[in-house]
Protein backbone atom coordinates (compact mmCIF):
# COMPACT_ATOMS: atom_id res chain seq x y z
CA UNK A 1 0.00 0.00 0.00
CA UNK A 2 1.02 3.57 -0.68
CA UNK A 3 0.03 6.61 1.36
CA UNK A 4 0.27 10.21 0.21
CA UNK A 5 -0.03 12.90 2.86
CA UNK A 6 -0.05 16.68 2.37
CA UNK A 7 0.73 19.29 5.00
CA UNK A 8 1.38 23.01 5.29
CA UNK A 9 -1.96 24.58 4.41
CA UNK A 10 -3.55 27.37 6.38
CA UNK A 11 -4.81 30.93 6.41
CA UNK A 12 -2.60 33.64 4.97
CA UNK A 13 -3.09 37.28 4.00
CA UNK A 14 -2.93 38.42 0.39
CA UNK A 15 0.69 38.83 -0.66
CA UNK A 16 1.85 36.26 1.86
CA UNK A 17 3.57 32.91 1.41
CA UNK A 18 2.97 29.27 2.28
CA UNK A 19 4.93 26.10 1.68
CA UNK A 20 3.08 22.86 1.09
CA UNK A 21 4.69 19.46 1.54
CA UNK A 22 3.59 16.05 0.30
CA UNK A 23 5.21 12.81 1.39
CA UNK A 24 4.60 9.41 -0.17
CA UNK A 25 5.29 6.28 1.86
CA UNK A 26 4.75 2.55 1.71
CA UNK A 27 5.62 0.03 -1.01
CA UNK A 28 7.50 2.38 -3.34
CA UNK A 29 10.13 1.35 -5.89
CA UNK A 30 10.21 4.76 -7.57
CA UNK A 31 8.01 7.76 -8.27
CA UNK A 32 7.59 9.25 -11.71
CA UNK A 33 5.70 12.53 -11.92
CA UNK A 34 4.54 14.31 -8.77
CA UNK A 35 1.88 16.96 -9.14
CA UNK A 36 -0.10 19.55 -7.22
CA UNK A 37 -3.75 20.18 -8.04
CA UNK A 38 -6.27 22.50 -6.47
CA UNK A 39 -10.02 22.68 -6.30
CA UNK A 40 -11.95 25.78 -5.31
CA UNK A 41 -15.60 25.62 -4.22
CA UNK A 42 -17.87 25.11 -7.21
CA UNK A 43 -14.96 24.64 -9.60
CA UNK A 44 -13.24 21.69 -11.22
CA UNK A 45 -9.94 20.37 -9.95
CA UNK A 46 -7.07 21.96 -11.88
CA UNK A 47 -3.40 21.16 -12.30
CA UNK A 48 -1.20 23.73 -10.57
CA UNK A 49 2.30 22.36 -11.08
CA UNK A 50 4.13 19.16 -11.93
CA UNK A 51 7.66 17.83 -11.66
CA UNK A 52 9.25 14.75 -13.18
CA UNK A 53 11.73 12.49 -11.43
CA UNK A 54 14.43 14.30 -13.39
CA UNK A 55 13.30 17.70 -12.18
CA UNK A 56 11.48 19.02 -15.24
CA UNK A 57 8.73 21.35 -14.07
CA UNK A 58 5.52 22.69 -15.53
CA UNK A 59 3.14 25.34 -14.17
CA UNK A 60 -0.35 26.61 -14.74
CA UNK A 61 -0.29 30.06 -16.29
CA UNK A 62 -2.08 31.55 -13.28
CA UNK A 63 0.74 30.62 -10.88
CA UNK A 64 3.85 31.05 -13.06
CA UNK A 65 6.40 33.27 -11.40
CA UNK A 66 4.70 32.96 -8.00
CA UNK A 67 4.76 29.22 -7.21
CA UNK A 68 7.76 26.89 -7.26
CA UNK A 69 7.55 23.10 -7.22
CA UNK A 70 10.48 21.00 -6.07
CA UNK A 71 11.09 17.46 -4.85
CA UNK A 72 13.42 15.37 -2.74
CA UNK A 73 13.60 11.95 -4.39
CA UNK A 74 15.39 10.40 -1.42
CA UNK A 75 12.45 11.36 0.81
CA UNK A 76 9.70 10.72 -1.77
CA UNK A 77 8.53 14.25 -1.05
CA UNK A 78 7.33 17.11 -3.21
CA UNK A 79 7.01 20.74 -2.15
CA UNK A 80 5.06 23.72 -3.39
CA UNK A 81 6.40 27.13 -2.41
CA UNK A 82 3.63 29.66 -2.90
CA UNK A 83 4.51 33.37 -2.88
CA UNK A 84 2.51 36.52 -3.58
CA UNK A 85 -0.68 34.67 -2.76
CA UNK A 86 -3.98 36.03 -4.00
CA UNK A 87 -7.55 35.41 -2.78
CA UNK A 88 -8.18 33.44 -5.98
CA UNK A 89 -5.54 30.94 -4.85
CA UNK A 90 -7.95 29.84 -2.11
CA UNK A 91 -8.68 26.15 -2.61
CA UNK A 92 -8.06 22.66 -1.33
CA UNK A 93 -4.66 21.60 -2.64
CA UNK A 94 -4.12 17.96 -3.54
CA UNK A 95 -0.94 16.03 -4.17
CA UNK A 96 -0.72 13.32 -6.83
CA UNK A 97 2.10 10.82 -7.17
CA UNK A 98 2.65 8.34 -10.00
CA UNK A 99 4.18 5.46 -8.04
CA UNK A 100 5.98 2.38 -9.34
CA UNK A 101 5.81 -0.40 -6.77
CA UNK A 102 8.17 -2.84 -8.45
CA UNK A 103 10.84 -3.07 -11.14
CA UNK A 104 9.34 -3.25 -14.61
CA UNK A 105 5.83 -2.38 -13.44
CA UNK A 106 3.67 0.51 -14.61
CA UNK A 107 3.06 3.50 -12.41
CA UNK A 108 -0.17 3.82 -10.45
CA UNK A 109 -1.57 7.18 -9.39
CA UNK A 110 -2.17 7.97 -5.72
CA UNK A 111 -3.88 11.05 -4.27
CA UNK A 112 -3.51 12.73 -0.93
CA UNK A 113 -6.46 13.83 1.18
CA UNK A 114 -5.93 17.52 0.45
CA UNK A 115 -4.94 20.54 2.50
CA UNK A 116 -6.91 23.79 2.71
CA UNK A 117 -5.27 27.04 1.65
CA UNK A 118 -7.22 30.21 2.39
CA UNK A 119 -5.98 33.62 1.27
CA UNK A 120 -7.93 36.38 2.97
CA UNK A 121 -7.43 39.58 4.90
PDB file of C-alpha atoms in Angstrom:
ATOM      1  CA  UNK A   1       0.000   0.000   0.000  1.00  0.00           C
ATOM      2  CA  UNK A   2       1.017   3.571  -0.677  1.00  0.00           C
ATOM      3  CA  UNK A   3       0.034   6.607   1.362  1.00  0.00           C
ATOM      4  CA  UNK A   4       0.274  10.209   0.207  1.00  0.00           C
ATOM      5  CA  UNK A   5      -0.028  12.901   2.859  1.00  0.00           C
ATOM      6  CA  UNK A   6      -0.053  16.675   2.374  1.00  0.00           C
ATOM      7  CA  UNK A   7       0.727  19.286   5.003  1.00  0.00           C
ATOM      8  CA  UNK A   8       1.376  23.011   5.285  1.00  0.00           C
ATOM      9  CA  UNK A   9      -1.955  24.577   4.411  1.00  0.00           C
ATOM     10  CA  UNK A  10      -3.551  27.366   6.382  1.00  0.00           C
ATOM     11  CA  UNK A  11      -4.809  30.929   6.407  1.00  0.00           C
ATOM     12  CA  UNK A  12      -2.599  33.644   4.970  1.00  0.00           C
ATOM     13  CA  UNK A  13      -3.092  37.284   4.004  1.00  0.00           C
ATOM     14  CA  UNK A  14      -2.927  38.419   0.386  1.00  0.00           C
ATOM     15  CA  UNK A  15       0.690  38.830  -0.658  1.00  0.00           C
ATOM     16  CA  UNK A  16       1.847  36.260   1.863  1.00  0.00           C
ATOM     17  CA  UNK A  17       3.575  32.906   1.411  1.00  0.00           C
ATOM     18  CA  UNK A  18       2.965  29.274   2.279  1.00  0.00           C
ATOM     19  CA  UNK A  19       4.931  26.101   1.676  1.00  0.00           C
ATOM     20  CA  UNK A  20       3.077  22.856   1.094  1.00  0.00           C
ATOM     21  CA  UNK A  21       4.693  19.459   1.536  1.00  0.00           C
ATOM     22  CA  UNK A  22       3.591  16.050   0.305  1.00  0.00           C
ATOM     23  CA  UNK A  23       5.211  12.813   1.385  1.00  0.00           C
ATOM     24  CA  UNK A  24       4.604   9.412  -0.167  1.00  0.00           C
ATOM     25  CA  UNK A  25       5.294   6.282   1.856  1.00  0.00           C
ATOM     26  CA  UNK A  26       4.754   2.547   1.714  1.00  0.00           C
ATOM     27  CA  UNK A  27       5.623   0.033  -1.009  1.00  0.00           C
ATOM     28  CA  UNK A  28       7.504   2.377  -3.341  1.00  0.00           C
ATOM     29  CA  UNK A  29      10.126   1.350  -5.888  1.00  0.00           C
ATOM     30  CA  UNK A  30      10.213   4.761  -7.566  1.00  0.00           C
ATOM     31  CA  UNK A  31       8.008   7.756  -8.270  1.00  0.00           C
ATOM     32  CA  UNK A  32       7.589   9.248 -11.712  1.00  0.00           C
ATOM     33  CA  UNK A  33       5.698  12.526 -11.923  1.00  0.00           C
ATOM     34  CA  UNK A  34       4.544  14.313  -8.772  1.00  0.00           C
ATOM     35  CA  UNK A  35       1.881  16.963  -9.143  1.00  0.00           C
ATOM     36  CA  UNK A  36      -0.099  19.547  -7.218  1.00  0.00           C
ATOM     37  CA  UNK A  37      -3.747  20.180  -8.043  1.00  0.00           C
ATOM     38  CA  UNK A  38      -6.271  22.502  -6.466  1.00  0.00           C
ATOM     39  CA  UNK A  39     -10.023  22.676  -6.299  1.00  0.00           C
ATOM     40  CA  UNK A  40     -11.948  25.784  -5.307  1.00  0.00           C
ATOM     41  CA  UNK A  41     -15.604  25.619  -4.223  1.00  0.00           C
ATOM     42  CA  UNK A  42     -17.867  25.113  -7.213  1.00  0.00           C
ATOM     43  CA  UNK A  43     -14.956  24.640  -9.604  1.00  0.00           C
ATOM     44  CA  UNK A  44     -13.236  21.686 -11.215  1.00  0.00           C
ATOM     45  CA  UNK A  45      -9.936  20.375  -9.952  1.00  0.00           C
ATOM     46  CA  UNK A  46      -7.073  21.956 -11.876  1.00  0.00           C
ATOM     47  CA  UNK A  47      -3.398  21.159 -12.299  1.00  0.00           C
ATOM     48  CA  UNK A  48      -1.202  23.732 -10.568  1.00  0.00           C
ATOM     49  CA  UNK A  49       2.304  22.358 -11.078  1.00  0.00           C
ATOM     50  CA  UNK A  50       4.127  19.158 -11.929  1.00  0.00           C
ATOM     51  CA  UNK A  51       7.661  17.834 -11.656  1.00  0.00           C
ATOM     52  CA  UNK A  52       9.245  14.752 -13.183  1.00  0.00           C
ATOM     53  CA  UNK A  53      11.732  12.491 -11.435  1.00  0.00           C
ATOM     54  CA  UNK A  54      14.432  14.298 -13.391  1.00  0.00           C
ATOM     55  CA  UNK A  55      13.303  17.701 -12.178  1.00  0.00           C
ATOM     56  CA  UNK A  56      11.476  19.024 -15.237  1.00  0.00           C
ATOM     57  CA  UNK A  57       8.732  21.355 -14.073  1.00  0.00           C
ATOM     58  CA  UNK A  58       5.518  22.693 -15.527  1.00  0.00           C
ATOM     59  CA  UNK A  59       3.142  25.339 -14.168  1.00  0.00           C
ATOM     60  CA  UNK A  60      -0.348  26.613 -14.740  1.00  0.00           C
ATOM     61  CA  UNK A  61      -0.291  30.062 -16.292  1.00  0.00           C
ATOM     62  CA  UNK A  62      -2.082  31.546 -13.284  1.00  0.00           C
ATOM     63  CA  UNK A  63       0.740  30.623 -10.883  1.00  0.00           C
ATOM     64  CA  UNK A  64       3.849  31.049 -13.060  1.00  0.00           C
ATOM     65  CA  UNK A  65       6.401  33.266 -11.396  1.00  0.00           C
ATOM     66  CA  UNK A  66       4.701  32.957  -8.001  1.00  0.00           C
ATOM     67  CA  UNK A  67       4.764  29.217  -7.212  1.00  0.00           C
ATOM     68  CA  UNK A  68       7.763  26.886  -7.257  1.00  0.00           C
ATOM     69  CA  UNK A  69       7.545  23.104  -7.220  1.00  0.00           C
ATOM     70  CA  UNK A  70      10.478  20.995  -6.065  1.00  0.00           C
ATOM     71  CA  UNK A  71      11.090  17.461  -4.853  1.00  0.00           C
ATOM     72  CA  UNK A  72      13.418  15.369  -2.745  1.00  0.00           C
ATOM     73  CA  UNK A  73      13.605  11.950  -4.394  1.00  0.00           C
ATOM     74  CA  UNK A  74      15.388  10.398  -1.416  1.00  0.00           C
ATOM     75  CA  UNK A  75      12.453  11.361   0.810  1.00  0.00           C
ATOM     76  CA  UNK A  76       9.705  10.722  -1.771  1.00  0.00           C
ATOM     77  CA  UNK A  77       8.532  14.246  -1.052  1.00  0.00           C
ATOM     78  CA  UNK A  78       7.332  17.111  -3.208  1.00  0.00           C
ATOM     79  CA  UNK A  79       7.006  20.736  -2.145  1.00  0.00           C
ATOM     80  CA  UNK A  80       5.059  23.723  -3.390  1.00  0.00           C
ATOM     81  CA  UNK A  81       6.400  27.127  -2.409  1.00  0.00           C
ATOM     82  CA  UNK A  82       3.630  29.662  -2.904  1.00  0.00           C
ATOM     83  CA  UNK A  83       4.510  33.370  -2.875  1.00  0.00           C
ATOM     84  CA  UNK A  84       2.505  36.523  -3.583  1.00  0.00           C
ATOM     85  CA  UNK A  85      -0.680  34.669  -2.757  1.00  0.00           C
ATOM     86  CA  UNK A  86      -3.985  36.030  -4.001  1.00  0.00           C
ATOM     87  CA  UNK A  87      -7.549  35.412  -2.785  1.00  0.00           C
ATOM     88  CA  UNK A  88      -8.179  33.440  -5.981  1.00  0.00           C
ATOM     89  CA  UNK A  89      -5.543  30.935  -4.850  1.00  0.00           C
ATOM     90  CA  UNK A  90      -7.948  29.844  -2.111  1.00  0.00           C
ATOM     91  CA  UNK A  91      -8.682  26.148  -2.610  1.00  0.00           C
ATOM     92  CA  UNK A  92      -8.057  22.661  -1.328  1.00  0.00           C
ATOM     93  CA  UNK A  93      -4.660  21.600  -2.645  1.00  0.00           C
ATOM     94  CA  UNK A  94      -4.124  17.958  -3.540  1.00  0.00           C
ATOM     95  CA  UNK A  95      -0.936  16.031  -4.172  1.00  0.00           C
ATOM     96  CA  UNK A  96      -0.718  13.323  -6.829  1.00  0.00           C
ATOM     97  CA  UNK A  97       2.105  10.819  -7.165  1.00  0.00           C
ATOM     98  CA  UNK A  98       2.648   8.336 -10.002  1.00  0.00           C
ATOM     99  CA  UNK A  99       4.176   5.459  -8.041  1.00  0.00           C
ATOM    100  CA  UNK A 100       5.984   2.382  -9.342  1.00  0.00           C
ATOM    101  CA  UNK A 101       5.815  -0.397  -6.767  1.00  0.00           C
ATOM    102  CA  UNK A 102       8.171  -2.837  -8.454  1.00  0.00           C
ATOM    103  CA  UNK A 103      10.841  -3.072 -11.136  1.00  0.00           C
ATOM    104  CA  UNK A 104       9.337  -3.254 -14.609  1.00  0.00           C
ATOM    105  CA  UNK A 105       5.832  -2.376 -13.442  1.00  0.00           C
ATOM    106  CA  UNK A 106       3.673   0.507 -14.613  1.00  0.00           C
ATOM    107  CA  UNK A 107       3.060   3.496 -12.408  1.00  0.00           C
ATOM    108  CA  UNK A 108      -0.171   3.816 -10.453  1.00  0.00           C
ATOM    109  CA  UNK A 109      -1.568   7.180  -9.390  1.00  0.00           C
ATOM    110  CA  UNK A 110      -2.172   7.974  -5.715  1.00  0.00           C
ATOM    111  CA  UNK A 111      -3.883  11.048  -4.269  1.00  0.00           C
ATOM    112  CA  UNK A 112      -3.514  12.735  -0.931  1.00  0.00           C
ATOM    113  CA  UNK A 113      -6.459  13.829   1.179  1.00  0.00           C
ATOM    114  CA  UNK A 114      -5.933  17.516   0.451  1.00  0.00           C
ATOM    115  CA  UNK A 115      -4.942  20.541   2.503  1.00  0.00           C
ATOM    116  CA  UNK A 116      -6.910  23.785   2.712  1.00  0.00           C
ATOM    117  CA  UNK A 117      -5.268  27.043   1.647  1.00  0.00           C
ATOM    118  CA  UNK A 118      -7.218  30.211   2.391  1.00  0.00           C
ATOM    119  CA  UNK A 119      -5.983  33.619   1.274  1.00  0.00           C
ATOM    120  CA  UNK A 120      -7.926  36.377   2.973  1.00  0.00           C
ATOM    121  CA  UNK A 121      -7.434  39.579   4.899  1.00  0.00           C
TER     122      UNK A 121
END
